[in-house]
Amino acid sequence: MKHFYNLLKKEVKELLTREVIASMVFMIVFFVFMGKIIKGTKEEAKEINISILDLDSTQYLQNVLNMVSRQGIEINPIEAEDVEDAIKEAKEKNATVLLVIPSGFGAKMQEMEKAEIELYSIMKGLSIKETISSEIIKSVIRALNNSIATSFIQKAIPGKDPADILSPIHTKNFVILKERTIPGTPGVLSILITSQSIMIPLILVMVIMYTGMMIMTSMGLEKESKTLETLLSLPVRRSHIIAGKMAGSAVVGFMMTVVYMGGVRYYMSPMMESPEISIQLEEFGLSMTPLGYVLLGISIFLAILAALSVCIILGVFAQDTKSAQTMTYPIMLVAFIPFFLSMFKDIETLPLALKIIVYAIPFSHPMIASKSLIFHDYPTVLWGIGYMIIFTVITMWIAVRIFKTDKVLTAKFPIKWKRH
Amino acid sequence: MEKAIEVKNFVKEYGNFRAVNNISFEVNEGEIFGLIGPNGAGKTTTLRVISTLLQIASGSVKIFNRDVIKESASVRKLISYLPEEAGVYKNLSGKSYLDFIAGFYSTDRKGKTIMIEKGIEIAQLGKRINDKASSYSKGMARRLLVARALMVEPKLAILDEPTVGLDVVNSQEIRKIIKDFAKKGTTILLSSHNMLEVELLCDRIALINEGVIIEIGTSQELKNKYNTSNIEKVFLEAIK
């Protein structure tokens, strides 16, 4: 254990260079900066300022507009002769939208006839802010329509609830999924499950990427700095050397993942807010139990071990840090296969050949587990854990075998390009 | 006296290339034994095999009666190997590097401290011992590596070109340290291109060429045999 700790300390010191620390600090600063910009833009977009040119001199909309202004939307009446002057004035007042009520609007409303209003959106650019503003304006118009329709119904059929006439059919939605009947629509359920299970694959891919890169770099550094021969001649077990490298790379890789994911979460948080979906999966009995969290933790841990043991075998073939980092790409690609597939498809619904490939990739199993555990499907998760244990034991055994032979010093890829 | 090294009919091949061809020699405990020969003669391969780093095709290599292949873990406790092209961990300071190595040999904290102090004394880097190894010159790094190899007081020190990259003053200093260690009982096996160095340092010498040992003896015996004034001339005569 003393030797392992000694090796771990050395690995962390070697991998956690000033450059690596600087890149982590830069990542934090970058994401915080970008997050603040996006948050600011979203707040700014909420500041809607509506100018109104009432050519009908009607007070018909006043009640509705009062209701809208109570939602924090600024409303400014404009005194102008025509639309052109009104646009000029609205621009001066920094309005987001100009609402023109044409003459005769009130009369048509009195007769419960369809009337027209003109809406001039004043765009200041083509940024995301304008898109958010236009969504808010659309909801204002919806509120206006709803309010006027309600007043029409109240006038035409007194004593009747206008809501019953506007939506006479009330649907109760149920989804039948894996022998469970869940209240809700497939769309909402899918969004909820995906939003809960997307983070695990994403984090896993990032951890595999960073830890894999670290262990490869560690092997590349040993060869580049010509320290490997000395290390292998020291009185320390080969398995301790491998374990030290894996643990050291995992520590630095985790640090980088935490920084990256923390940054991404901060950066994405303003965009991820979705107030429309307030239902929680817990209400449907679709939440992870404490046992589920333990199994997911084991599954992720084993996937990382599997990735590290494959990477250390590949790292043996590295001649320097540059070639070591290039060798990380195949592992990353393999990790991305189940990641993208799990984003767009349910692995269970894939064709058999593709399903076999996905199940053979050890990194698929935590991604599958993150969804299966929501449905309390423990056998699938346990099979995955069993497979990953077998995979990791075999790859680690191969790694130790390689380190016990002189292949660790002499191995090179046998590919030789023929010159013509 | 126990034999420190016993090499019998050892053959090492890299694919179809035979790097070392059926060599045999013995080194006594406390002796300084030198392997000399041109580039590609098989010196480094021999040292790597003795250091448990490479497998052999046939023959046997024993260190203090322990087989380097079958009992490699036990052999590693007795030896300290300095490769010719060794480097140091760039992100560690000289002192941290010595601390890292001492961690594998010392059994207690006190022993480790003594070992590190010994290493600092051999390396003679002054205050620079606390600087990162990436800032060291080639000579400074080599001194640190020699210190690392000797501070652990191994039963057998295997030194591949110990003074490579060092200036005359530093080379002499290192040679003196090697001699002192041998006097205290450490067996030294070294290789060198520098025939003068070998002549000055070694009790016995083996001349190796194209994977075969062509002569073994004291420098005086070899000079007498070939009737020459120095080992360089002996070598040239021997390979004719």
Coordinates of C-alpha atoms in Angstrom, one line a residue, chain A residues 22-337:
Chain A
A22 CA -4.1 27.0 -15.9
S23 CA -6.4 25.4 -18.4
M24 CA -8.8 24.4 -15.6
V25 CA -8.8 28.0 -14.3
F26 CA -9.4 29.3 -17.8
M27 CA -12.3 26.8 -18.3
I28 CA -13.9 28.1 -15.1
V29 CA -13.5 31.8 -16.0
F30 CA -14.7 31.1 -19.6
F31 CA -17.9 29.3 -18.6
V32 CA -18.7 31.8 -15.8
F33 CA -18.2 34.7 -18.2
M34 CA -20.4 33.0 -20.9
G35 CA -23.0 32.0 -18.4
K36 CA -23.3 35.6 -17.1
I37 CA -23.7 36.9 -20.7
I38 CA -26.5 34.4 -21.5
K39 CA -28.2 35.0 -18.1
G40 CA -28.0 38.8 -18.7
T41 CA -29.4 38.4 -22.3
K42 CA -32.3 36.3 -21.0
E43 CA -33.1 38.8 -18.3
E44 CA -32.9 41.6 -20.8
A45 CA -35.2 39.8 -23.2
K46 CA -37.8 39.6 -20.5
E47 CA -37.9 43.4 -20.4
I48 CA -40.7 43.8 -22.9
N49 CA -41.8 47.3 -23.7
I50 CA -45.1 47.6 -25.7
S51 CA -46.1 50.8 -27.4
I52 CA -49.7 51.2 -28.4
L53 CA -51.2 53.4 -31.1
D54 CA -54.9 53.4 -30.6
L55 CA -56.5 54.8 -33.8
D56 CA -59.9 53.7 -32.7
S57 CA -59.7 55.6 -29.4
T58 CA -61.2 52.5 -27.8
Q59 CA -60.8 51.5 -24.3
Y60 CA -61.8 48.0 -25.2
L61 CA -58.4 46.5 -24.6
Q62 CA -57.6 48.5 -21.6
N63 CA -58.5 45.9 -19.0
V64 CA -56.4 43.2 -20.8
L65 CA -53.5 45.5 -21.2
N66 CA -53.7 46.4 -17.5
M67 CA -53.5 42.7 -16.7
V68 CA -50.4 42.4 -19.0
S69 CA -48.7 45.3 -17.4
R70 CA -49.1 43.6 -14.0
Q71 CA -46.9 40.8 -15.5
G72 CA -44.0 43.3 -15.6
I73 CA -44.5 44.3 -19.2
E74 CA -44.2 48.0 -19.8
I75 CA -47.0 49.6 -21.8
N76 CA -46.8 53.1 -23.3
P77 CA -49.6 54.7 -25.3
I78 CA -48.4 56.7 -28.3
E79 CA -50.0 59.9 -29.6
A80 CA -49.3 59.9 -33.4
E81 CA -51.2 60.7 -36.6
D82 CA -50.2 57.6 -38.5
V83 CA -48.2 54.4 -38.2
E84 CA -45.0 55.8 -39.6
D85 CA -44.8 58.4 -36.9
A86 CA -45.8 55.8 -34.3
I87 CA -42.9 53.6 -35.4
K88 CA -40.5 56.5 -35.1
E89 CA -41.8 57.3 -31.6
A90 CA -41.8 53.6 -30.5
K91 CA -38.2 53.4 -31.6
E92 CA -37.3 56.5 -29.6
K93 CA -39.1 54.9 -26.6
N94 CA -37.0 51.8 -27.1
A95 CA -40.1 49.7 -27.6
T96 CA -40.0 46.0 -28.4
V97 CA -43.2 46.0 -30.2
L98 CA -45.7 48.5 -31.5
L99 CA -49.4 47.5 -31.3
V100 CA -51.6 49.4 -33.7
I101 CA -55.4 49.3 -33.0
P102 CA -57.1 50.4 -36.3
S103 CA -60.2 52.5 -36.3
G104 CA -63.4 50.4 -36.1
F105 CA -61.8 47.8 -33.8
G106 CA -64.0 48.6 -30.8
A107 CA -67.2 48.5 -33.0
K108 CA -66.3 45.1 -34.3
M109 CA -65.6 43.9 -30.8
Q110 CA -69.0 45.1 -29.7
E111 CA -70.6 43.1 -32.5
M112 CA -68.4 40.1 -31.6
E113 CA -66.9 40.1 -35.1
K114 CA -63.4 39.2 -36.1
A115 CA -61.1 42.2 -36.0
E116 CA -57.6 42.9 -36.9
I117 CA -54.7 44.5 -35.0
E118 CA -51.3 45.3 -36.4
L119 CA -48.1 44.2 -34.6
Y120 CA -44.7 45.7 -35.5
S121 CA -41.8 43.9 -33.8
I122 CA -38.9 46.2 -33.6
M123 CA -35.8 44.0 -33.8
K124 CA -32.4 45.5 -32.8
G125 CA -30.4 42.6 -34.2
L126 CA -30.5 38.9 -34.9
S127 CA -29.6 37.7 -31.4
I128 CA -31.2 35.0 -29.2
K129 CA -32.7 37.9 -27.2
E130 CA -35.0 38.8 -30.1
T131 CA -36.2 35.2 -30.3
I132 CA -37.1 35.1 -26.6
S133 CA -38.8 38.5 -26.9
S134 CA -41.0 37.3 -29.8
E135 CA -42.1 34.3 -27.8
I136 CA -43.2 36.5 -24.9
I137 CA -45.1 38.8 -27.4
K138 CA -46.9 35.7 -28.8
S139 CA -48.0 34.7 -25.3
V140 CA -49.3 38.3 -24.8
I141 CA -51.4 38.0 -28.0
R142 CA -52.6 34.6 -26.8
A143 CA -53.7 36.2 -23.5
L144 CA -55.4 39.0 -25.4
N145 CA -57.3 36.5 -27.6
N146 CA -58.3 34.4 -24.7
S147 CA -59.5 37.3 -22.7
I148 CA -61.6 38.7 -25.6
A149 CA -63.1 35.3 -26.4
T150 CA -64.0 34.8 -22.8
S151 CA -65.8 38.1 -22.6
F152 CA -67.6 37.2 -25.9
I153 CA -68.8 33.9 -24.5
Q154 CA -69.9 35.5 -21.2
K155 CA -71.9 38.1 -23.2
A156 CA -73.5 35.5 -25.5
I157 CA -74.2 32.7 -23.0
P158 CA -74.4 34.2 -19.5
G159 CA -74.0 31.7 -16.7
K160 CA -71.8 29.4 -18.7
D161 CA -68.1 28.8 -17.9
P162 CA -66.3 30.1 -21.0
A163 CA -63.5 27.6 -20.4
D164 CA -65.9 24.7 -21.1
I165 CA -66.8 26.2 -24.5
L166 CA -63.2 27.1 -25.5
S167 CA -62.0 23.6 -24.6
P168 CA -65.1 21.3 -24.6
I169 CA -63.0 18.1 -24.6
H170 CA -60.8 17.5 -21.6
T171 CA -58.2 14.8 -22.3
K172 CA -56.6 12.7 -19.7
N173 CA -53.4 11.4 -21.1
F174 CA -51.8 8.1 -20.2
V175 CA -48.6 6.5 -21.5
I176 CA -48.1 2.7 -21.4
L177 CA -44.4 2.1 -21.1
K178 CA -42.8 -1.1 -20.1
E179 CA -46.0 -2.5 -18.5
R180 CA -46.5 0.7 -16.5
T181 CA -49.4 3.0 -17.1
I182 CA -48.2 6.5 -16.4
P183 CA -50.3 9.7 -16.5
G184 CA -49.0 12.2 -19.1
T185 CA -48.1 12.5 -22.8
P186 CA -45.3 10.7 -24.4
G187 CA -43.6 14.0 -25.3
V188 CA -43.6 15.3 -21.7
L189 CA -42.5 11.9 -20.3
S190 CA -39.7 11.6 -22.9
I191 CA -38.4 15.1 -22.1
L192 CA -38.5 14.3 -18.4
I193 CA -36.7 11.0 -18.7
T194 CA -34.1 12.3 -21.2
S195 CA -33.4 15.4 -19.0
Q196 CA -32.8 13.1 -16.0
S197 CA -30.8 10.5 -17.8
I198 CA -28.7 12.6 -20.2
M199 CA -26.4 13.9 -17.6
I200 CA -25.0 10.4 -16.7
P201 CA -23.9 9.6 -20.2
L202 CA -22.5 13.0 -20.7
I203 CA -20.5 13.0 -17.4
L204 CA -19.3 9.4 -18.2
V205 CA -18.1 10.4 -21.7
M206 CA -16.2 13.4 -20.2
V207 CA -14.7 11.3 -17.4
I208 CA -13.6 8.6 -19.9
M209 CA -12.2 11.3 -22.2
Y210 CA -10.2 13.1 -19.5
T211 CA -9.0 10.0 -17.4
G212 CA -8.2 8.1 -20.6
M213 CA -6.2 11.1 -21.9
M214 CA -4.4 11.3 -18.5
I215 CA -3.3 7.7 -18.3
M216 CA -2.2 7.7 -21.9
T217 CA -0.2 10.9 -21.3
S218 CA 1.3 9.3 -18.2
M219 CA 2.5 6.4 -20.3
G220 CA 3.7 8.7 -23.0
L221 CA 5.5 10.9 -20.5
E222 CA 7.3 7.9 -19.0
K223 CA 8.6 7.0 -22.5
E224 CA 9.3 10.5 -23.6
S225 CA 11.2 11.4 -20.4
K226 CA 12.9 8.0 -20.4
T227 CA 11.8 7.2 -16.9
L228 CA 10.0 4.0 -17.6
E229 CA 13.2 1.8 -17.5
T230 CA 14.1 3.1 -14.1
L231 CA 10.5 2.7 -12.8
L232 CA 10.4 -0.9 -14.0
S233 CA 13.7 -1.8 -12.3
L234 CA 12.5 -0.5 -8.9
P235 CA 11.4 -3.0 -6.2
V236 CA 7.7 -2.5 -6.7
R237 CA 5.0 -4.8 -8.0
R238 CA 3.9 -4.3 -11.6
S239 CA 0.3 -4.3 -10.4
H240 CA 1.1 -1.4 -8.1
I241 CA 2.6 0.6 -11.0
I242 CA -0.6 0.0 -13.0
A243 CA -2.9 0.8 -10.1
G244 CA -0.9 3.9 -9.3
K245 CA -1.1 5.1 -12.8
M246 CA -4.8 4.4 -13.0
A247 CA -5.6 6.1 -9.7
G248 CA -3.4 9.1 -10.4
S249 CA -5.0 9.6 -13.9
A250 CA -8.5 9.1 -12.4
V251 CA -7.8 11.8 -9.7
V252 CA -6.6 14.4 -12.3
G253 CA -9.3 13.3 -14.8
F254 CA -12.0 13.7 -12.3
M255 CA -10.8 17.1 -11.3
M256 CA -11.0 18.2 -15.0
T257 CA -14.4 16.6 -15.4
V258 CA -15.8 18.4 -12.3
V259 CA -14.4 21.7 -13.5
Y260 CA -15.8 21.1 -17.0
M261 CA -19.2 19.8 -16.0
G262 CA -19.6 22.5 -13.4
G263 CA -18.8 25.1 -16.0
V264 CA -21.1 23.6 -18.6
R265 CA -23.9 23.4 -16.0
Y266 CA -23.5 27.0 -15.0
Y267 CA -23.3 28.1 -18.6
M268 CA -26.4 26.0 -19.7
S269 CA -28.5 26.7 -16.6
P270 CA -30.3 29.8 -18.0
M271 CA -31.2 27.8 -21.2
M272 CA -32.3 24.7 -19.4
E273 CA -35.1 26.4 -17.4
S274 CA -38.4 25.0 -18.6
P275 CA -41.2 26.3 -16.4
E276 CA -43.9 24.6 -18.6
I277 CA -42.9 21.2 -17.3
S278 CA -43.6 21.2 -13.6
I279 CA -44.4 17.4 -13.3
Q280 CA -41.8 15.4 -11.5
L281 CA -41.1 11.8 -12.4
E282 CA -41.4 10.9 -8.7
E283 CA -45.1 11.5 -9.0
F284 CA -45.2 8.7 -11.6
G285 CA -43.2 6.3 -9.3
L286 CA -40.3 6.7 -11.8
S287 CA -37.5 7.7 -9.5
M288 CA -34.2 6.1 -8.6
T289 CA -34.2 4.3 -5.3
P290 CA -31.2 4.4 -2.9
L291 CA -30.3 1.0 -4.2
G292 CA -30.5 2.4 -7.8
Y293 CA -28.0 5.1 -6.9
V294 CA -25.6 2.5 -5.4
L295 CA -25.9 0.3 -8.6
L296 CA -25.4 3.3 -10.8
G297 CA -22.3 4.4 -8.9
I298 CA -20.9 0.8 -9.2
S299 CA -21.7 0.8 -12.9
I300 CA -20.0 4.1 -13.5
F301 CA -16.9 3.1 -11.4
L302 CA -16.6 -0.1 -13.4
A303 CA -16.9 1.7 -16.7
I304 CA -14.1 4.1 -15.8
L305 CA -11.9 1.2 -14.6
A306 CA -12.6 -0.6 -17.9
A307 CA -11.7 2.5 -19.9
L308 CA -8.5 3.0 -17.8
S309 CA -7.4 -0.6 -18.3
V310 CA -7.9 -0.4 -22.0
C311 CA -6.1 2.9 -22.2
I312 CA -3.1 1.6 -20.2
I313 CA -2.8 -1.3 -22.7
L314 CA -2.9 1.2 -25.6
G315 CA -0.5 3.5 -23.7
V316 CA 2.1 0.7 -23.8
F317 CA 2.3 1.3 -27.6
A318 CA 2.8 5.1 -27.2
Q319 CA 6.2 6.4 -27.9
D320 CA 5.7 9.9 -26.5
T321 CA 2.9 12.2 -25.2
K322 CA 1.8 13.2 -28.7
S323 CA 1.3 9.7 -29.9
A324 CA -0.4 8.8 -26.6
Q325 CA -3.0 11.5 -26.9
T326 CA -3.7 10.5 -30.5
M327 CA -4.4 7.0 -29.2
T328 CA -7.2 8.4 -27.0
Y329 CA -9.4 9.1 -30.0
P330 CA -10.5 5.4 -30.6
I331 CA -11.6 5.1 -27.0
M332 CA -13.5 8.4 -27.2
L333 CA -15.2 7.3 -30.4
V334 CA -16.2 4.0 -28.8
A335 CA -17.7 6.0 -25.8
F336 CA -19.6 8.3 -28.1
I337 CA -21.4 5.4 -29.9

